[in-house]
GROMACS .gro file of N, CA, C and O in nm:
model
  444
    1UNK      N    1  12.387  10.046  11.607
    1UNK     CA    2  12.322   9.927  11.554
    1UNK      C    3  12.238   9.859  11.664
    1UNK      O    4  12.123   9.825  11.640
    2UNK      N    5  12.298   9.840  11.781
    2UNK     CA    6  12.226   9.772  11.890
    2UNK      C    7  12.103   9.851  11.935
    2UNK      O    8  12.002   9.792  11.972
    3UNK      N    9  12.113   9.984  11.927
    3UNK     CA   10  11.998  10.066  11.963
    3UNK      C   11  11.878  10.030  11.876
    3UNK      O   12  11.768  10.005  11.926
    4UNK      N   13  11.898  10.026  11.744
    4UNK     CA   14  11.788   9.997  11.652
    4UNK      C   15  11.737   9.855  11.668
    4UNK      O   16  11.617   9.830  11.661
    5UNK      N   17  11.826   9.761  11.693
    5UNK     CA   18  11.785   9.621  11.710
    5UNK      C   19  11.706   9.601  11.839
    5UNK      O   20  11.631   9.503  11.850
    6UNK      N   21  11.721   9.692  11.933
    6UNK     CA   22  11.647   9.678  12.059
    6UNK      C   23  11.507   9.740  12.052
    6UNK      O   24  11.428   9.723  12.145
    7UNK      N   25  11.477   9.810  11.944
    7UNK     CA   26  11.348   9.876  11.932
    7UNK      C   27  11.236   9.777  11.898
    7UNK      O   28  11.260   9.677  11.830
    8UNK      N   29  11.113   9.806  11.942
    8UNK     CA   30  11.001   9.714  11.918
    8UNK      C   31  10.937   9.735  11.780
    8UNK      O   32  10.828   9.791  11.768
    9UNK      N   33  11.005   9.691  11.675
    9UNK     CA   34  10.949   9.704  11.540
    9UNK      C   35  10.823   9.621  11.527
    9UNK      O   36  10.806   9.519  11.594
   10UNK      N   37  10.734   9.661  11.438
   10UNK     CA   38  10.608   9.592  11.416
   10UNK      C   39  10.630   9.479  11.315
   10UNK      O   40  10.664   9.504  11.200
   11UNK      N   41  10.610   9.356  11.360
   11UNK     CA   42  10.628   9.239  11.273
   11UNK      C   43  10.491   9.183  11.240
   11UNK      O   44  10.413   9.149  11.328
   12UNK      N   45  10.462   9.177  11.110
   12UNK     CA   46  10.335   9.124  11.061
   12UNK      C   47  10.360   8.983  11.010
   12UNK      O   48  10.449   8.962  10.926
   13UNK      N   49  10.284   8.886  11.059
   13UNK     CA   50  10.303   8.747  11.015
   13UNK      C   51  10.173   8.692  10.958
   13UNK      O   52  10.063   8.737  10.994
   14UNK      N   53  10.189   8.595  10.870
   14UNK     CA   54  10.072   8.530  10.811
   14UNK      C   55  10.105   8.384  10.785
   14UNK      O   56  10.210   8.353  10.729
   15UNK      N   57  10.016   8.297  10.826
   15UNK     CA   58  10.032   8.154  10.798
   15UNK      C   59   9.977   8.129  10.658
   15UNK      O   60   9.866   8.172  10.625
   16UNK      N   61  10.054   8.059  10.575
   16UNK     CA   62  10.017   8.034  10.436
   16UNK      C   63  10.000   7.884  10.413
   16UNK      O   64  10.085   7.805  10.453
   17UNK      N   65   9.892   7.849  10.347
   17UNK     CA   66   9.869   7.713  10.299
   17UNK      C   67   9.828   7.727  10.153
   17UNK      O   68   9.717   7.770  10.124
   18UNK      N   69   9.918   7.695  10.062
   18UNK     CA   70   9.885   7.706   9.920
   18UNK      C   71   9.946   7.590   9.843
   18UNK      O   72   9.992   7.492   9.903
   19UNK      N   73   9.946   7.602   9.711
   19UNK     CA   74   9.996   7.492   9.627
   19UNK      C   75  10.144   7.460   9.650
   19UNK      O   76  10.190   7.351   9.619
   20UNK      N   77  10.218   7.555   9.709
   20UNK     CA   78  10.360   7.530   9.736
   20UNK      C   79  10.381   7.468   9.873
   20UNK      O   80  10.491   7.427   9.905
   21UNK      N   81  10.276   7.463   9.955
   21UNK     CA   82  10.288   7.400  10.086
   21UNK      C   83  10.244   7.489  10.200
   21UNK      O   84  10.171   7.586  10.182
   22UNK      N   85  10.289   7.453  10.319
   22UNK     CA   86  10.255   7.525  10.441
   22UNK      C   87  10.380   7.597  10.490
   22UNK      O   88  10.485   7.537  10.508
   23UNK      N   89  10.367   7.728  10.514
   23UNK     CA   90  10.480   7.808  10.562
   23UNK      C   91  10.427   7.937  10.622
   23UNK      O   92  10.307   7.961  10.624
   24UNK      N   93  10.518   8.017  10.670
   24UNK     CA   94  10.483   8.146  10.730
   24UNK      C   95  10.553   8.257  10.654
   24UNK      O   96  10.671   8.243  10.617
   25UNK      N   97  10.482   8.366  10.633
   25UNK     CA   98  10.539   8.483  10.568
   25UNK      C   99  10.535   8.596  10.670
   25UNK      O  100  10.444   8.604  10.752
   26UNK      N  101  10.634   8.684  10.663
   26UNK     CA  102  10.638   8.794  10.758
   26UNK      C  103  10.713   8.913  10.704
   26UNK      O  104  10.791   8.901  10.609
   27UNK      N  105  10.686   9.026  10.766
   27UNK     CA  106  10.755   9.150  10.726
   27UNK      C  107  10.761   9.244  10.844
   27UNK      O  108  10.683   9.232  10.939
   28UNK      N  109  10.855   9.339  10.837
   28UNK     CA  110  10.864   9.445  10.935
   28UNK      C  111  10.795   9.566  10.873
   28UNK      O  112  10.834   9.613  10.767
   29UNK      N  113  10.690   9.613  10.938
   29UNK     CA  114  10.607   9.718  10.880
   29UNK      C  115  10.685   9.846  10.852
   29UNK      O  116  10.662   9.912  10.751
   30UNK      N  117  10.777   9.881  10.939
   30UNK     CA  118  10.848  10.007  10.925
   30UNK      C  119  10.960  10.003  10.820
   30UNK      O  120  11.009  10.107  10.777
   31UNK      N  121  11.004   9.885  10.782
   31UNK     CA  122  11.115   9.869  10.687
   31UNK      C  123  11.066   9.785  10.569
   31UNK      O  124  11.059   9.662  10.576
   32UNK      N  125  11.032   9.852  10.458
   32UNK     CA  126  10.968   9.787  10.344
   32UNK      C  127  11.046   9.668  10.287
   32UNK      O  128  10.987   9.577  10.230
   33UNK      N  129  11.178   9.667  10.302
   33UNK     CA  130  11.258   9.561  10.240
   33UNK      C  131  11.282   9.442  10.332
   33UNK      O  132  11.348   9.346  10.293
   34UNK      N  133  11.229   9.444  10.453
   34UNK     CA  134  11.246   9.332  10.545
   34UNK      C  135  11.121   9.246  10.539
   34UNK      O  136  11.024   9.269  10.610
   35UNK      N  137  11.125   9.148  10.448
   35UNK     CA  138  11.014   9.053  10.434
   35UNK      C  139  11.074   8.919  10.392
   35UNK      O  140  11.167   8.912  10.312
   36UNK      N  141  11.020   8.812  10.450
   36UNK     CA  142  11.076   8.680  10.426
   36UNK      C  143  10.975   8.572  10.461
   36UNK      O  144  10.861   8.602  10.498
   37UNK      N  145  11.016   8.449  10.450
   37UNK     CA  146  10.931   8.334  10.483
   37UNK      C  147  11.011   8.237  10.570
   37UNK      O  148  11.133   8.244  10.578
   38UNK      N  149  10.938   8.143  10.631
   38UNK     CA  150  11.000   8.037  10.709
   38UNK      C  151  10.908   7.918  10.716
   38UNK      O  152  10.786   7.933  10.711
   39UNK      N  153  10.966   7.799  10.728
   39UNK     CA  154  10.887   7.678  10.737
   39UNK      C  155  10.811   7.666  10.868
   39UNK      O  156  10.706   7.603  10.876
   40UNK      N  157  10.866   7.729  10.973
   40UNK     CA  158  10.801   7.734  11.104
   40UNK      C  159  10.798   7.880  11.148
   40UNK      O  160  10.872   7.963  11.095
   41UNK      N  161  10.719   7.909  11.249
   41UNK     CA  162  10.713   8.046  11.299
   41UNK      C  163  10.848   8.085  11.359
   41UNK      O  164  10.893   8.199  11.346
   42UNK      N  165  10.916   7.989  11.423
   42UNK     CA  166  11.048   8.016  11.481
   42UNK      C  167  11.148   8.051  11.371
   42UNK      O  168  11.227   8.144  11.385
   43UNK      N  169  11.145   7.975  11.262
   43UNK     CA  170  11.235   8.002  11.150
   43UNK      C  171  11.204   8.138  11.088
   43UNK      O  172  11.294   8.214  11.051
   44UNK      N  173  11.077   8.171  11.076
   44UNK     CA  174  11.038   8.300  11.022
   44UNK      C  175  11.096   8.414  11.106
   44UNK      O  176  11.157   8.507  11.052
   45UNK      N  177  11.081   8.407  11.239
   45UNK     CA  178  11.133   8.513  11.324
   45UNK      C  179  11.286   8.521  11.317
   45UNK      O  180  11.343   8.630  11.320
   46UNK      N  181  11.353   8.407  11.306
   46UNK     CA  182  11.498   8.405  11.291
   46UNK      C  183  11.538   8.475  11.161
   46UNK      O  184  11.628   8.559  11.158
   47UNK      N  185  11.467   8.443  11.052
   47UNK     CA  186  11.496   8.505  10.923
   47UNK      C  187  11.469   8.655  10.924
   47UNK      O  188  11.545   8.733  10.867
   48UNK      N  189  11.359   8.695  10.988
   48UNK     CA  190  11.328   8.838  10.998
   48UNK      C  191  11.437   8.911  11.075
   48UNK      O  192  11.481   9.018  11.035
   49UNK      N  193  11.481   8.853  11.184
   49UNK     CA  194  11.587   8.916  11.266
   49UNK      C  195  11.714   8.935  11.183
   49UNK      O  196  11.776   9.041  11.187
   50UNK      N  197  11.752   8.832  11.106
   50UNK     CA  198  11.873   8.842  11.022
   50UNK      C  199  11.857   8.952  10.916
   50UNK      O  200  11.948   9.032  10.894
   51UNK      N  201  11.742   8.956  10.851
   51UNK     CA  202  11.718   9.059  10.750
   51UNK      C  203  11.711   9.198  10.812
   51UNK      O  204  11.759   9.295  10.752
   52UNK      N  205  11.653   9.209  10.930
   52UNK     CA  206  11.647   9.337  10.999
   52UNK      C  207  11.788   9.388  11.028
   52UNK      O  208  11.819   9.504  11.005
   53UNK      N  209  11.874   9.301  11.077
   53UNK     CA  210  12.014   9.338  11.104
   53UNK      C  211  12.081   9.387  10.976
   53UNK      O  212  12.149   9.490  10.976
   54UNK      N  213  12.064   9.313  10.866
   54UNK     CA  214  12.127   9.352  10.739
   54UNK      C  215  12.071   9.485  10.688
   54UNK      O  216  12.147   9.570  10.640
   55UNK      N  217  11.941   9.505  10.698
   55UNK     CA  218  11.879   9.628  10.650
   55UNK      C  219  11.928   9.749  10.729
   55UNK      O  220  11.958   9.854  10.671
   56UNK      N  221  11.939   9.734  10.860
   56UNK     CA  222  11.987   9.844  10.944
   56UNK      C  223  12.133   9.871  10.914
   56UNK      O  224  12.174   9.987  10.898
   57UNK      N  225  12.213   9.766  10.903
   57UNK     CA  226  12.356   9.782  10.873
   57UNK      C  227  12.375   9.852  10.738
   57UNK      O  228  12.456   9.945  10.727
   58UNK      N  229  12.300   9.812  10.637
   58UNK     CA  230  12.309   9.876  10.505
   58UNK      C  231  12.274  10.024  10.513
   58UNK      O  232  12.340  10.108  10.452
   59UNK      N  233  12.168  10.055  10.587
   59UNK     CA  234  12.126  10.196  10.598
   59UNK      C  235  12.232  10.280  10.672
   59UNK      O  236  12.257  10.394  10.636
   60UNK      N  237  12.292  10.221  10.775
   60UNK     CA  238  12.398  10.292  10.848
   60UNK      C  239  12.516  10.318  10.755
   60UNK      O  240  12.567  10.430  10.747
   61UNK      N  241  12.559  10.215  10.681
   61UNK     CA  242  12.672  10.229  10.589
   61UNK      C  243  12.644  10.331  10.479
   61UNK      O  244  12.734  10.403  10.437
   62UNK      N  245  12.518  10.336  10.433
   62UNK     CA  246  12.483  10.429  10.325
   62UNK      C  247  12.443  10.568  10.376
   62UNK      O  248  12.410  10.656  10.297
   63UNK      N  249  12.446  10.587  10.507
   63UNK     CA  250  12.409  10.715  10.564
   63UNK      C  251  12.261  10.747  10.552
   63UNK      O  252  12.221  10.864  10.556
   64UNK      N  253  12.179  10.645  10.536
   64UNK     CA  254  12.035  10.664  10.522
   64UNK      C  255  11.968  10.670  10.659
   64UNK      O  256  12.019  10.618  10.757
   65UNK      N  257  11.852  10.733  10.659
   65UNK     CA  258  11.773  10.738  10.782
   65UNK      C  259  11.716  10.600  10.812
   65UNK      O  260  11.675  10.527  10.721
   66UNK      N  261  11.715  10.565  10.939
   66UNK     CA  262  11.660  10.435  10.981
   66UNK      C  263  11.527  10.463  11.052
   66UNK      O  264  11.525  10.530  11.156
   67UNK      N  265  11.417  10.415  10.994
   67UNK     CA  266  11.287  10.441  11.057
   67UNK      C  267  11.277  10.373  11.193
   67UNK      O  268  11.327  10.263  11.212
   68UNK      N  269  11.214  10.442  11.284
   68UNK     CA  270  11.190  10.383  11.416
   68UNK      C  271  11.049  10.326  11.419
   68UNK      O  272  10.967  10.358  11.332
   69UNK      N  273  11.019  10.242  11.515
   69UNK     CA  274  10.886  10.180  11.522
   69UNK      C  275  10.775  10.284  11.525
   69UNK      O  276  10.791  10.394  11.577
   70UNK      N  277  10.662  10.244  11.469
   70UNK     CA  278  10.542  10.327  11.471
   70UNK      C  279  10.497  10.340  11.615
   70UNK      O  280  10.489  10.240  11.688
   71UNK      N  281  10.469  10.462  11.658
   71UNK     CA  282  10.424  10.484  11.795
   71UNK      C  283  10.290  10.416  11.818
   71UNK      O  284  10.203  10.420  11.733
   72UNK      N  285  10.277  10.353  11.932
   72UNK     CA  286  10.155  10.281  11.963
   72UNK      C  287  10.033  10.371  11.978
   72UNK      O  288   9.921  10.324  11.975
   73UNK      N  289  10.056  10.502  11.991
   73UNK     CA  290   9.941  10.589  12.004
   73UNK      C  291   9.861  10.597  11.875
   73UNK      O  292   9.751  10.649  11.874
   74UNK      N  293   9.916  10.545  11.766
   74UNK     CA  294   9.845  10.543  11.638
   74UNK      C  295   9.796  10.400  11.612
   74UNK      O  296   9.862  10.321  11.548
   75UNK      N  297   9.680  10.369  11.665
   75UNK     CA  298   9.628  10.233  11.655
   75UNK      C  299   9.562  10.204  11.521
   75UNK      O  300   9.535  10.090  11.488
   76UNK      N  301   9.532  10.312  11.445
   76UNK     CA  302   9.459  10.293  11.321
   76UNK      C  303   9.308  10.298  11.342
   76UNK      O  304   9.230  10.276  11.251
   77UNK      N  305   9.268  10.328  11.463
   77UNK     CA  306   9.126  10.334  11.495
   77UNK      C  307   9.091  10.474  11.545
   77UNK      O  308   9.160  10.528  11.631
   78UNK      N  309   8.985  10.529  11.490
   78UNK     CA  310   8.937  10.658  11.537
   78UNK      C  311   8.787  10.649  11.560
   78UNK      O  312   8.719  10.565  11.500
   79UNK      N  313   8.737  10.735  11.645
   79UNK     CA  314   8.594  10.741  11.671
   79UNK      C  315   8.552  10.884  11.638
   79UNK      O  316   8.611  10.979  11.688
   80UNK      N  317   8.455  10.899  11.550
   80UNK     CA  318   8.411  11.032  11.510
   80UNK      C  319   8.259  11.039  11.516
   80UNK      O  320   8.190  10.950  11.468
   81UNK      N  321   8.209  11.145  11.575
   81UNK     CA  322   8.065  11.169  11.577
   81UNK      C  323   8.030  11.251  11.453
   81UNK      O  324   8.097  11.349  11.423
   82UNK      N  325   7.927  11.207  11.381
   82UNK     CA  326   7.883  11.278  11.261
   82UNK      C  327   7.732  11.296  11.267
   82UNK      O  328   7.664  11.222  11.339
   83UNK      N  329   7.680  11.390  11.191
   83UNK     CA  330   7.534  11.408  11.190
   83UNK      C  331   7.463  11.282  11.140
   83UNK      O  332   7.516  11.208  11.055
   84UNK      N  333   7.345  11.257  11.193
   84UNK     CA  334   7.267  11.140  11.152
   84UNK      C  335   7.242  11.139  11.002
   84UNK      O  336   7.246  11.034  10.938
   85UNK      N  337   7.219  11.256  10.944
   85UNK     CA  338   7.192  11.263  10.799
   85UNK      C  339   7.314  11.218  10.718
   85UNK      O  340   7.300  11.148  10.618
   86UNK      N  341   7.435  11.255  10.764
   86UNK     CA  342   7.557  11.213  10.694
   86UNK      C  343   7.578  11.063  10.712
   86UNK      O  344   7.615  10.992  10.616
   87UNK      N  345   7.551  11.012  10.831
   87UNK     CA  346   7.563  10.868  10.858
   87UNK      C  347   7.471  10.790  10.763
   87UNK      O  348   7.511  10.691  10.702
   88UNK      N  349   7.347  10.836  10.753
   88UNK     CA  350   7.249  10.771  10.664
   88UNK      C  351   7.297  10.775  10.519
   88UNK      O  352   7.295  10.673  10.450
   89UNK      N  353   7.343  10.892  10.474
   89UNK     CA  354   7.390  10.907  10.336
   89UNK      C  355   7.506  10.811  10.307
   89UNK      O  356   7.507  10.741  10.206
   90UNK      N  357   7.604  10.807  10.396
   90UNK     CA  358   7.720  10.720  10.376
   90UNK      C  359   7.682  10.572  10.381
   90UNK      O  360   7.731  10.492  10.301
   91UNK      N  361   7.595  10.536  10.474
   91UNK     CA  362   7.551  10.397  10.486
   91UNK      C  363   7.478  10.353  10.360
   91UNK      O  364   7.499  10.242  10.308
   92UNK      N  365   7.392  10.439  10.307
   92UNK     CA  366   7.319  10.405  10.184
   92UNK      C  367   7.415  10.395  10.065
   92UNK      O  368   7.401  10.307   9.981
   93UNK      N  369   7.513  10.485  10.059
   93UNK     CA  370   7.611  10.480   9.950
   93UNK      C  371   7.694  10.351   9.958
   93UNK      O  372   7.719  10.287   9.857
   94UNK      N  373   7.733  10.313  10.078
   94UNK     CA  374   7.810  10.190  10.095
   94UNK      C  375   7.728  10.069  10.051
   94UNK      O  376   7.780   9.980   9.984
   95UNK      N  377   7.600  10.068  10.086
   95UNK     CA  378   7.513   9.958  10.047
   95UNK      C  379   7.501   9.951   9.895
   95UNK      O  380   7.509   9.843   9.837
   96UNK      N  381   7.485  10.066   9.830
   96UNK     CA  382   7.475  10.069   9.683
   96UNK      C  383   7.602  10.015   9.617
   96UNK      O  384   7.597   9.953   9.512
   97UNK      N  385   7.716  10.044   9.680
   97UNK     CA  386   7.844  10.001   9.624
   97UNK      C  387   7.886   9.864   9.675
   97UNK      O  388   7.997   9.817   9.647
   98UNK      N  389   7.797   9.799   9.751
   98UNK     CA  390   7.821   9.665   9.803
   98UNK      C  391   7.953   9.656   9.880
   98UNK      O  392   8.036   9.568   9.857
   99UNK      N  393   7.972   9.752   9.970
   99UNK     CA  394   8.092   9.755  10.053
   99UNK      C  395   8.051   9.792  10.195
   99UNK      O  396   7.937   9.829  10.220
  100UNK      N  397   8.144   9.782  10.286
  100UNK     CA  398   8.113   9.819  10.424
  100UNK      C  399   8.125   9.970  10.441
  100UNK      O  400   8.193  10.038  10.364
  101UNK      N  401   8.060  10.019  10.543
  101UNK     CA  402   8.068  10.162  10.575
  101UNK      C  403   8.212  10.200  10.606
  101UNK      O  404   8.261  10.303  10.562
  102UNK      N  405   8.283  10.115  10.681
  102UNK     CA  406   8.424  10.142  10.712
  102UNK      C  407   8.508  10.154  10.585
  102UNK      O  408   8.590  10.245  10.572
  103UNK      N  409   8.490  10.062  10.491
  103UNK     CA  410   8.568  10.067  10.368
  103UNK      C  411   8.536  10.191  10.286
  103UNK      O  412   8.625  10.252  10.227
  104UNK      N  413   8.410  10.228  10.281
  104UNK     CA  414   8.371  10.348  10.207
  104UNK      C  415   8.435  10.472  10.269
  104UNK      O  416   8.491  10.556  10.198
  105UNK      N  417   8.429  10.484  10.401
  105UNK     CA  418   8.488  10.600  10.468
  105UNK      C  419   8.639  10.601  10.448
  105UNK      O  420   8.698  10.706  10.420
  106UNK      N  421   8.704  10.487  10.458
  106UNK     CA  422   8.848  10.479  10.433
  106UNK      C  423   8.881  10.526  10.293
  106UNK      O  424   8.974  10.604  10.271
  107UNK      N  425   8.803  10.482  10.195
  107UNK     CA  426   8.824  10.524  10.057
  107UNK      C  427   8.808  10.675  10.044
  107UNK      O  428   8.891  10.743   9.983
  108UNK      N  429   8.704  10.729  10.102
  108UNK     CA  430   8.677  10.872  10.093
  108UNK      C  431   8.789  10.954  10.159
  108UNK      O  432   8.830  11.057  10.108
  109UNK      N  433   8.838  10.906  10.273
  109UNK     CA  434   8.944  10.979  10.342
  109UNK      C  435   9.078  10.971  10.270
  109UNK      O  436   9.160  11.062  10.282
  110UNK      N  437   9.100  10.865  10.194
  110UNK     CA  438   9.229  10.848  10.127
  110UNK      C  439   9.240  10.923   9.995
  110UNK      O  440   9.345  10.928   9.935
  111UNK      N  441   9.131  10.984   9.949
  111UNK     CA  442   9.132  11.059   9.824
  111UNK      C  443   9.217  11.181   9.834
  111UNK      O  444   9.227  11.249   9.928
   0.00000   0.00000   0.00000
């Protein structure tokens, strides 16, 4: 248990201001069921830590695999050289679809 709690899991946070008020929402990227809110950022991190402990404990008890943090070598960013003609074609297609070139390429790669 302590081994997993010592790992650098990816915590995604977002400050929310909506009709229900001001608060923070957060989740652990590697563990889909660890998501919560807090009135302050400190409260949010405390709540995430508690949920992380419970999620890991449940997985250990159930004999389930416990995901480890995403390796930092996968930043989500790649650099690719492509022919000028393909660049032009994709840029024009993105413009026609009123989207960014990045979004169009992401869509095409995810098919």
